[in-house]
Amino acid sequence: MKLISSAQTMLEKLKEANKIANQIQGSDIQSFILKKSKDFDAEMLRLVADQWLARNKAKHKLPSWYANPNVIFPPPLSVEQASSEITANYKAQVFVRNFGNAPCADLTGGMGLDSWALSKVTESVTYIEQNPNLAVVARYNFEVLAQNNIEVLNENSELFTQSTTGGVSHQPITNFYIDPHRRDEAKNKVFKIEDCEPNLLSIKHLLENYMVKFSPMLDIKLAIEQLGDNITEVHIVALENEVKELLFISRKSKIESKTSIHCINFLSNNQTQLFTFGYESEEKANIKYSQPSTYIYEPNATILKAGAFKSIAAQYGLAKLAPNSHLYTSAILVENFAGRSFLCEAVCKFDKKEILSKLPTPKANISTRNFPMKPEEIKKKLGLQDGGEYYLFATENMDKQKIVLVCRKAGQA
């Protein structure tokens, strides 16, 4: 990569700022800035503060990068918005399972986390980034992280797809990773495929195989329709029940006639919740409806995002409370449910006196499903505080009656 002098100068400043930030990790950054305001210029103080804050944000999100004191981080907001190490490694595993370990290209390099993860499971990665500052820092980070099979190119990704003949190994590249930029010229968030940069719809015909990451806001079925018949898999990825990204796998030599939907929720206790289904089976699934029984189940956020409302009941042998409530029930506890499981201690009408008579504490965690009031409104009406071991689900039953379920987590009774 041909270095741009201004980018190289910025790298040297960042290296110095990172060195200082590491020396003061245990200190208060605001106190340091006030104390050193005469020793450093404003730009260096800002860079030190950025490295200090970004490194703190990366401690749990990017543990391998955090552990290396020489790694330079992008601004704190970029670290906050970047993939976590756990999701980057998951993407790399899905990528190699679908496409093998042949040389690949990351068309939207950014800070380089995804390129780094891919480089650990493939022969080589060609990192493409049109921002010279990002490209220079990424190359430096790959060197200090000892990932020597990544080639850094400072160029436009769309031009690269039109002219590429090979990466590090000089073999033709047929496998691509893309994480389109989701901000418009006014820096407002966008999520439609055609509004992102690069616009995958305009270059997908140039890509033999690809994995693309999109915003959790994207309509999955519409995206499959737009991207075409070669989409083999969709992955909805969540961290601690918050959906972080949608992944679409496209293979030119698609063999499967159906697209499989994979829901994965990484939990804080190093456990994962996995659920796989297809939209064809979702449409055909026959499920039962029931009044609340002994146990209540709340699917995790990936399943709700995917729309697996009938498939989750069919696969676990559960009954649904109502067509639009998305809560489920059974008489016997189902183990390893992809979500949360509760013991139902009472089923109440939406009546303050009745509900409070079933609660031995003024605290409860309130959720609503297909209910006309918000949790905050219910909490105020009932005079409850947040927290505690009890969970109230305000919902609708199969007879379209408004009810409140008084529950505790299964196993706490």
Coordinates of C-alpha atoms in Angstrom, one line a residue:
M1 CA 0.0 0.0 0.0
K2 CA 1.3 3.4 -0.9
L3 CA 1.4 5.5 2.3
I4 CA 0.0 8.9 2.3
S5 CA 2.3 11.2 4.3
S6 CA -0.4 12.8 6.4
A7 CA -1.8 9.4 7.3
Q8 CA 1.7 8.2 8.3
T9 CA 2.2 11.4 10.4
M10 CA -1.2 10.7 12.2
L11 CA -0.1 7.1 12.9
E12 CA 3.1 8.4 14.7
K13 CA 0.9 10.8 16.8
L14 CA -1.5 8.0 17.7
K15 CA 1.4 5.7 18.7
E16 CA 2.7 8.4 21.1
A17 CA -0.9 9.1 22.4
N18 CA -1.4 5.3 23.0
K19 CA 1.9 5.1 24.8
I20 CA 0.8 7.9 27.2
A21 CA -2.7 6.5 27.6
N22 CA -1.3 3.1 28.6
Q23 CA 0.9 4.8 31.3
I24 CA -2.1 6.5 32.9
Q25 CA -4.7 3.7 32.6
G26 CA -5.3 3.7 36.3
S27 CA -5.6 7.4 36.5
D28 CA -8.5 9.8 36.0
I29 CA -8.3 11.1 32.4
Q30 CA -9.9 14.5 33.2
S31 CA -7.3 15.2 35.9
F32 CA -4.5 14.2 33.6
I33 CA -5.8 16.6 30.9
L34 CA -6.0 19.5 33.4
K35 CA -2.6 18.7 34.8
K36 CA -0.9 18.4 31.4
S37 CA -2.6 21.2 29.5
K38 CA 0.7 23.1 29.3
D39 CA 2.9 20.1 28.4
F40 CA 0.9 18.9 25.3
D41 CA -1.0 20.7 22.6
A42 CA -4.8 20.3 22.3
E43 CA -4.6 17.7 19.5
M44 CA -2.3 15.4 21.5
L45 CA -4.4 15.7 24.6
R46 CA -7.5 14.8 22.6
L47 CA -5.8 11.8 21.1
V48 CA -4.6 10.6 24.5
A49 CA -8.1 10.9 25.8
D50 CA -9.5 9.0 22.9
Q51 CA -7.1 6.1 23.3
W52 CA -7.7 6.1 27.1
L53 CA -11.5 6.0 26.7
A54 CA -11.4 3.5 23.7
R55 CA -9.1 1.1 25.5
N56 CA -11.5 1.1 28.5
K57 CA -14.5 0.4 26.3
A58 CA -12.5 -2.4 24.6
K59 CA -11.6 -4.2 27.8
H60 CA -14.5 -6.6 27.7
K61 CA -15.6 -6.1 24.1
L62 CA -12.3 -6.8 22.5
P63 CA -10.2 -8.7 25.1
S64 CA -7.4 -9.9 22.7
W65 CA -6.9 -6.4 21.3
Y66 CA -7.1 -4.8 24.8
A67 CA -4.4 -7.3 26.1
N68 CA -1.9 -5.9 23.6
P69 CA -0.7 -2.5 24.8
N70 CA 0.6 -1.6 21.3
V71 CA -2.8 -1.8 19.6
I72 CA -4.1 1.6 18.6
F73 CA -7.9 2.0 18.8
P74 CA -10.2 4.2 16.7
P75 CA -12.2 6.9 18.5
P76 CA -14.3 5.6 21.5
L77 CA -17.6 5.9 19.5
S78 CA -16.2 3.7 16.8
V79 CA -15.2 1.1 19.4
E80 CA -18.7 1.2 20.9
Q81 CA -20.3 0.7 17.4
A82 CA -17.8 -2.0 16.2
S83 CA -18.5 -5.7 16.3
S84 CA -17.5 -7.4 19.5
E85 CA -14.7 -10.0 19.4
I86 CA -17.2 -12.8 20.1
T87 CA -19.4 -11.9 17.2
A88 CA -16.4 -11.3 14.9
N89 CA -15.1 -14.8 15.7
Y90 CA -18.6 -16.2 15.2
K91 CA -18.8 -14.6 11.7
A92 CA -15.4 -16.0 10.8
Q93 CA -16.6 -19.5 11.7
V94 CA -19.8 -19.2 9.7
F95 CA -17.7 -17.7 6.8
V96 CA -15.2 -20.6 6.6
R97 CA -18.0 -23.2 7.1
N98 CA -19.8 -21.9 4.1
F99 CA -16.9 -20.9 1.8
G100 CA -13.8 -22.8 3.1
N101 CA -10.5 -21.3 4.0
A102 CA -9.5 -19.9 0.5
P103 CA -8.1 -16.3 0.3
C104 CA -10.9 -13.8 0.8
A105 CA -11.4 -10.0 0.8
D106 CA -13.0 -7.7 3.4
L107 CA -14.4 -4.9 1.2
T108 CA -15.1 -2.6 4.1
G109 CA -12.1 -2.9 6.4
G110 CA -12.7 -0.2 9.0
M111 CA -10.8 -0.8 12.2
G112 CA -10.0 -4.3 10.9
L113 CA -11.6 -6.5 13.6
D114 CA -13.5 -8.6 11.1
S115 CA -10.4 -8.9 8.8
W116 CA -8.4 -10.0 11.8
A117 CA -11.0 -12.7 12.8
L118 CA -11.2 -14.0 9.2
S119 CA -7.4 -14.1 8.9
K120 CA -7.3 -16.7 11.7
V121 CA -9.4 -19.2 9.8
T122 CA -8.5 -18.5 6.1
E123 CA -5.3 -18.6 4.1
S124 CA -5.2 -14.9 3.7
V125 CA -7.4 -11.7 3.8
T126 CA -7.2 -8.6 1.6
Y127 CA -8.4 -5.7 3.6
I128 CA -9.9 -2.9 1.6
E129 CA -10.4 0.6 3.1
Q130 CA -10.7 3.9 1.2
N131 CA -9.9 6.1 4.3
P132 CA -6.1 6.4 4.4
N133 CA -6.0 7.0 8.2
L134 CA -8.0 3.9 9.0
A135 CA -5.9 1.8 6.5
V136 CA -2.6 2.9 7.9
V137 CA -3.7 2.2 11.5
A138 CA -5.1 -1.2 10.6
R139 CA -1.9 -2.3 8.9
Y140 CA 0.1 -1.3 12.0
N141 CA -2.4 -3.2 14.3
F142 CA -2.2 -6.3 12.2
E143 CA 1.6 -6.2 12.5
V144 CA 1.6 -5.8 16.3
L145 CA -1.1 -8.6 16.6
A146 CA 1.2 -10.8 14.5
Q147 CA -1.4 -11.5 11.8
N148 CA 0.9 -11.6 8.8
N149 CA -1.6 -13.0 6.2
I150 CA -3.5 -9.7 5.8
E151 CA -2.8 -7.4 2.9
V152 CA -3.9 -3.8 3.3
L153 CA -5.1 -1.9 0.3
N154 CA -6.2 1.8 0.6
E155 CA -8.7 1.9 -2.3
N156 CA -12.4 2.0 -3.2
S157 CA -14.1 -1.4 -2.6
E158 CA -16.4 -1.1 -5.7
L159 CA -13.3 -0.5 -7.9
F160 CA -11.6 -3.4 -6.3
T161 CA -14.4 -5.8 -7.1
Q162 CA -14.3 -4.8 -10.7
S163 CA -10.5 -5.3 -11.1
T164 CA -9.4 -7.9 -8.5
T165 CA -7.2 -10.8 -9.7
G166 CA -5.9 -11.9 -6.3
G167 CA -4.8 -11.0 -2.9
V168 CA -1.8 -12.0 -0.8
S169 CA -1.6 -15.4 -2.5
H170 CA -2.2 -13.9 -5.9
Q171 CA -5.0 -16.4 -6.4
P172 CA -8.4 -15.1 -7.8
I173 CA -10.6 -14.0 -4.9
T174 CA -14.1 -15.5 -4.9
N175 CA -15.1 -15.1 -1.2
F176 CA -16.0 -11.6 0.2
Y177 CA -17.0 -10.1 3.5
I178 CA -18.9 -6.8 3.5
D179 CA -20.1 -4.5 6.3
P180 CA -21.6 -1.5 4.4
H181 CA -21.3 1.9 5.9
R182 CA -24.7 2.9 7.4
R183 CA -24.5 6.7 7.6
D184 CA -25.6 9.1 4.9
E185 CA -23.8 12.3 3.9
A186 CA -25.4 14.1 6.8
K187 CA -24.2 11.3 9.2
N188 CA -27.7 10.1 9.8
K189 CA -28.2 6.4 10.4
V190 CA -29.6 4.4 7.4
F191 CA -30.4 0.8 7.2
K192 CA -32.0 0.0 3.8
I193 CA -29.6 -1.9 1.5
E194 CA -29.7 0.7 -1.3
D195 CA -28.9 3.5 1.2
C196 CA -25.7 1.9 2.5
E197 CA -22.2 2.3 1.1
P198 CA -21.2 0.3 -0.9
N199 CA -24.7 -0.5 -2.3
L200 CA -24.6 -4.3 -2.4
L201 CA -27.5 -4.3 -4.9
S202 CA -25.2 -2.6 -7.5
I203 CA -22.2 -4.9 -7.0
K204 CA -23.5 -8.3 -6.0
H205 CA -23.4 -9.6 -9.6
L206 CA -19.6 -9.2 -9.3
L207 CA -19.3 -11.3 -6.2
E208 CA -19.2 -15.1 -6.4
N209 CA -19.7 -15.8 -2.7
Y210 CA -20.2 -13.3 0.1
M211 CA -21.3 -12.7 3.7
V212 CA -22.8 -9.3 4.3
K213 CA -23.6 -7.7 7.7
F214 CA -26.6 -5.4 8.0
S215 CA -28.4 -3.4 10.7
P216 CA -30.8 -5.2 13.0
M217 CA -33.4 -2.7 11.7
L218 CA -33.5 -4.3 8.3
D219 CA -36.5 -6.3 7.2
I220 CA -35.2 -9.8 6.8
K221 CA -37.7 -11.1 4.3
L222 CA -37.4 -8.0 2.1
A223 CA -33.6 -8.3 2.2
I224 CA -33.8 -11.9 1.0
E225 CA -36.1 -10.9 -1.8
Q226 CA -33.8 -8.0 -2.8
L227 CA -30.5 -10.0 -2.6
G228 CA -31.9 -12.8 -4.7
D229 CA -32.2 -16.6 -4.8
N230 CA -28.5 -17.3 -3.9
I231 CA -29.1 -16.5 -0.2
T232 CA -28.5 -19.8 1.6
E233 CA -28.4 -18.6 5.2
V234 CA -29.4 -15.7 7.5
H235 CA -27.9 -15.3 10.9
I236 CA -29.5 -13.1 13.6
V237 CA -26.8 -12.4 16.2
A238 CA -27.5 -11.1 19.7
L239 CA -25.4 -10.3 22.8
E240 CA -27.2 -10.8 26.0
N241 CA -30.6 -10.6 24.2
E242 CA -29.8 -7.5 22.3
V243 CA -29.8 -8.1 18.5
K244 CA -26.5 -6.6 17.2
E245 CA -26.3 -7.7 13.5
L246 CA -27.9 -9.6 10.7
L247 CA -25.7 -11.7 8.4
F248 CA -26.7 -12.9 4.9
I249 CA -24.8 -15.7 3.2
S250 CA -24.9 -15.8 -0.6
R251 CA -23.4 -18.7 -2.6
K252 CA -23.3 -18.6 -6.4
S253 CA -23.5 -22.4 -6.6
K254 CA -26.5 -22.6 -4.3
I255 CA -27.6 -26.3 -3.8
E256 CA -30.2 -25.9 -1.1
S257 CA -33.6 -24.8 -2.4
K258 CA -34.5 -23.1 0.9
T259 CA -32.9 -20.4 3.1
S260 CA -32.2 -21.4 6.6
I261 CA -32.6 -18.9 9.4
H262 CA -30.1 -19.2 12.4
C263 CA -30.8 -17.4 15.6
I264 CA -27.9 -17.1 18.1
N265 CA -27.9 -15.3 21.4
F266 CA -24.6 -15.1 23.3
L267 CA -25.2 -14.9 27.1
S268 CA -22.9 -13.5 29.7
N269 CA -22.3 -16.9 31.4
N270 CA -20.5 -18.1 28.3
Q271 CA -23.6 -20.0 27.2
T272 CA -25.3 -19.6 23.8
Q273 CA -28.9 -20.1 22.7
L274 CA -29.3 -21.5 19.2
F275 CA -32.4 -21.9 17.1
T276 CA -32.7 -22.7 13.4
F277 CA -35.8 -22.7 11.2
G278 CA -37.0 -21.8 7.8
Y279 CA -39.8 -19.5 6.6
E280 CA -41.4 -22.3 4.6
S281 CA -41.8 -24.4 7.7
E282 CA -42.9 -21.4 9.7
E283 CA -45.8 -20.8 7.4
K284 CA -46.9 -24.5 7.4
A285 CA -46.5 -25.1 11.2
N286 CA -49.6 -26.2 13.1
I287 CA -49.6 -25.1 16.7
K288 CA -51.9 -25.2 19.7
Y289 CA -53.3 -22.4 21.7
S290 CA -53.8 -22.7 25.5
Q291 CA -54.7 -20.8 28.6
P292 CA -51.5 -20.2 30.8
S293 CA -50.3 -23.4 32.4
T294 CA -47.5 -24.1 34.9
Y295 CA -44.6 -22.7 32.9
I296 CA -44.4 -19.6 30.7
Y297 CA -41.7 -19.0 28.0
E298 CA -40.5 -15.8 26.5
P299 CA -38.4 -16.3 23.3
N300 CA -35.2 -14.3 23.0
A301 CA -34.8 -11.2 20.8
T302 CA -33.3 -13.1 17.8
I303 CA -36.4 -15.3 17.5
L304 CA -38.7 -12.4 17.8
K305 CA -36.7 -10.5 15.2
A306 CA -36.7 -13.5 12.9
G307 CA -40.5 -14.0 13.2
A308 CA -40.2 -17.7 14.3
F309 CA -43.5 -17.3 16.2
K310 CA -44.9 -20.7 15.3
S311 CA -41.7 -22.6 14.7
I312 CA -40.5 -22.0 18.3
A313 CA -43.7 -23.6 19.6
A314 CA -43.5 -26.5 17.2
Q315 CA -39.9 -27.4 17.9
Y316 CA -40.2 -27.2 21.7
G317 CA -43.7 -28.7 21.9
L318 CA -45.3 -25.6 23.5
A319 CA -48.7 -24.0 23.2
K320 CA -49.1 -20.3 22.4
L321 CA -51.2 -18.0 24.6
A322 CA -52.6 -16.1 21.7
P323 CA -51.8 -15.4 18.0
N324 CA -50.2 -12.0 18.7
S325 CA -48.9 -12.4 22.3
H326 CA -45.7 -14.3 21.5
L327 CA -45.7 -16.0 24.9
Y328 CA -45.8 -19.8 25.3
T329 CA -46.8 -22.3 28.0
S330 CA -46.5 -25.9 29.0
A331 CA -47.4 -28.1 32.0
I332 CA -43.9 -29.6 32.2
L333 CA -40.7 -27.6 32.1
V334 CA -38.9 -27.7 28.8
E335 CA -35.1 -27.6 29.3
N336 CA -32.7 -25.4 27.2
F337 CA -35.4 -23.1 25.8
A338 CA -34.0 -20.4 23.5
G339 CA -35.2 -17.6 25.8
R340 CA -36.4 -17.3 29.4
S341 CA -38.5 -19.8 31.3
F342 CA -40.8 -18.9 34.2
L343 CA -42.9 -20.6 36.8
C344 CA -46.4 -19.1 36.6
E345 CA -47.6 -18.5 40.2
A346 CA -50.9 -16.7 39.3
V347 CA -53.0 -15.5 36.4
C348 CA -54.9 -12.3 37.2
K349 CA -57.3 -9.9 35.6
F350 CA -55.8 -6.5 35.0
D351 CA -57.0 -5.4 38.5
K352 CA -54.7 -3.7 40.9
K353 CA -56.1 -5.3 44.1
E354 CA -55.9 -8.8 42.6
I355 CA -52.4 -8.4 41.2
L356 CA -51.0 -7.0 44.4
S357 CA -52.6 -9.7 46.5
K358 CA -50.4 -12.2 44.6
L359 CA -47.2 -10.2 45.0
P360 CA -45.4 -10.5 48.4
T361 CA -43.1 -7.6 47.5
P362 CA -43.6 -4.1 46.1
K363 CA -41.0 -4.9 43.4
A364 CA -41.5 -6.5 40.0
N365 CA -40.1 -6.7 36.5
I366 CA -42.8 -5.7 34.1
S367 CA -43.1 -6.7 30.4
T368 CA -46.0 -6.3 27.9
R369 CA -47.0 -8.5 25.0
N370 CA -49.9 -7.5 22.9
F371 CA -51.2 -5.1 25.6
P372 CA -52.5 -1.6 25.3
M373 CA -50.4 -0.1 28.1
K374 CA -46.6 0.3 28.4
P375 CA -44.6 -1.2 31.3
E376 CA -44.0 2.2 32.8
E377 CA -47.7 3.0 32.8
I378 CA -48.5 -0.3 34.5
K379 CA -45.8 0.2 37.1
K380 CA -47.2 3.6 38.0
K381 CA -50.8 2.3 38.1
L382 CA -49.8 -0.6 40.4
G383 CA -47.4 1.5 42.5
L384 CA -44.5 -0.9 42.0
Q385 CA -40.8 -0.5 41.9
D386 CA -38.5 -2.1 39.3
G387 CA -36.5 -5.2 40.2
G388 CA -36.9 -8.2 42.5
E389 CA -37.5 -11.8 41.7
Y390 CA -41.0 -11.5 40.4
Y391 CA -41.9 -10.9 36.7
L392 CA -45.3 -9.6 35.5
F393 CA -46.4 -10.2 32.0
A394 CA -49.3 -8.1 30.8
T395 CA -50.7 -9.8 27.8
E396 CA -53.8 -11.3 26.0
N397 CA -55.0 -14.8 26.3
M398 CA -56.6 -17.0 23.5
D399 CA -60.0 -15.6 24.4
K400 CA -58.8 -12.1 23.8
Q401 CA -59.0 -11.2 27.5
K402 CA -56.4 -8.9 29.0
I403 CA -54.5 -10.8 31.8
V404 CA -51.4 -10.4 33.9
L405 CA -49.2 -13.4 34.7
V406 CA -47.3 -13.3 38.0
C407 CA -44.1 -15.3 37.5
R408 CA -40.7 -16.2 38.9
K409 CA -37.8 -17.5 36.9
A410 CA -38.0 -21.3 36.6
G411 CA -35.8 -22.9 39.2
Q412 CA -36.2 -20.1 41.7
A413 CA -39.4 -21.4 43.3

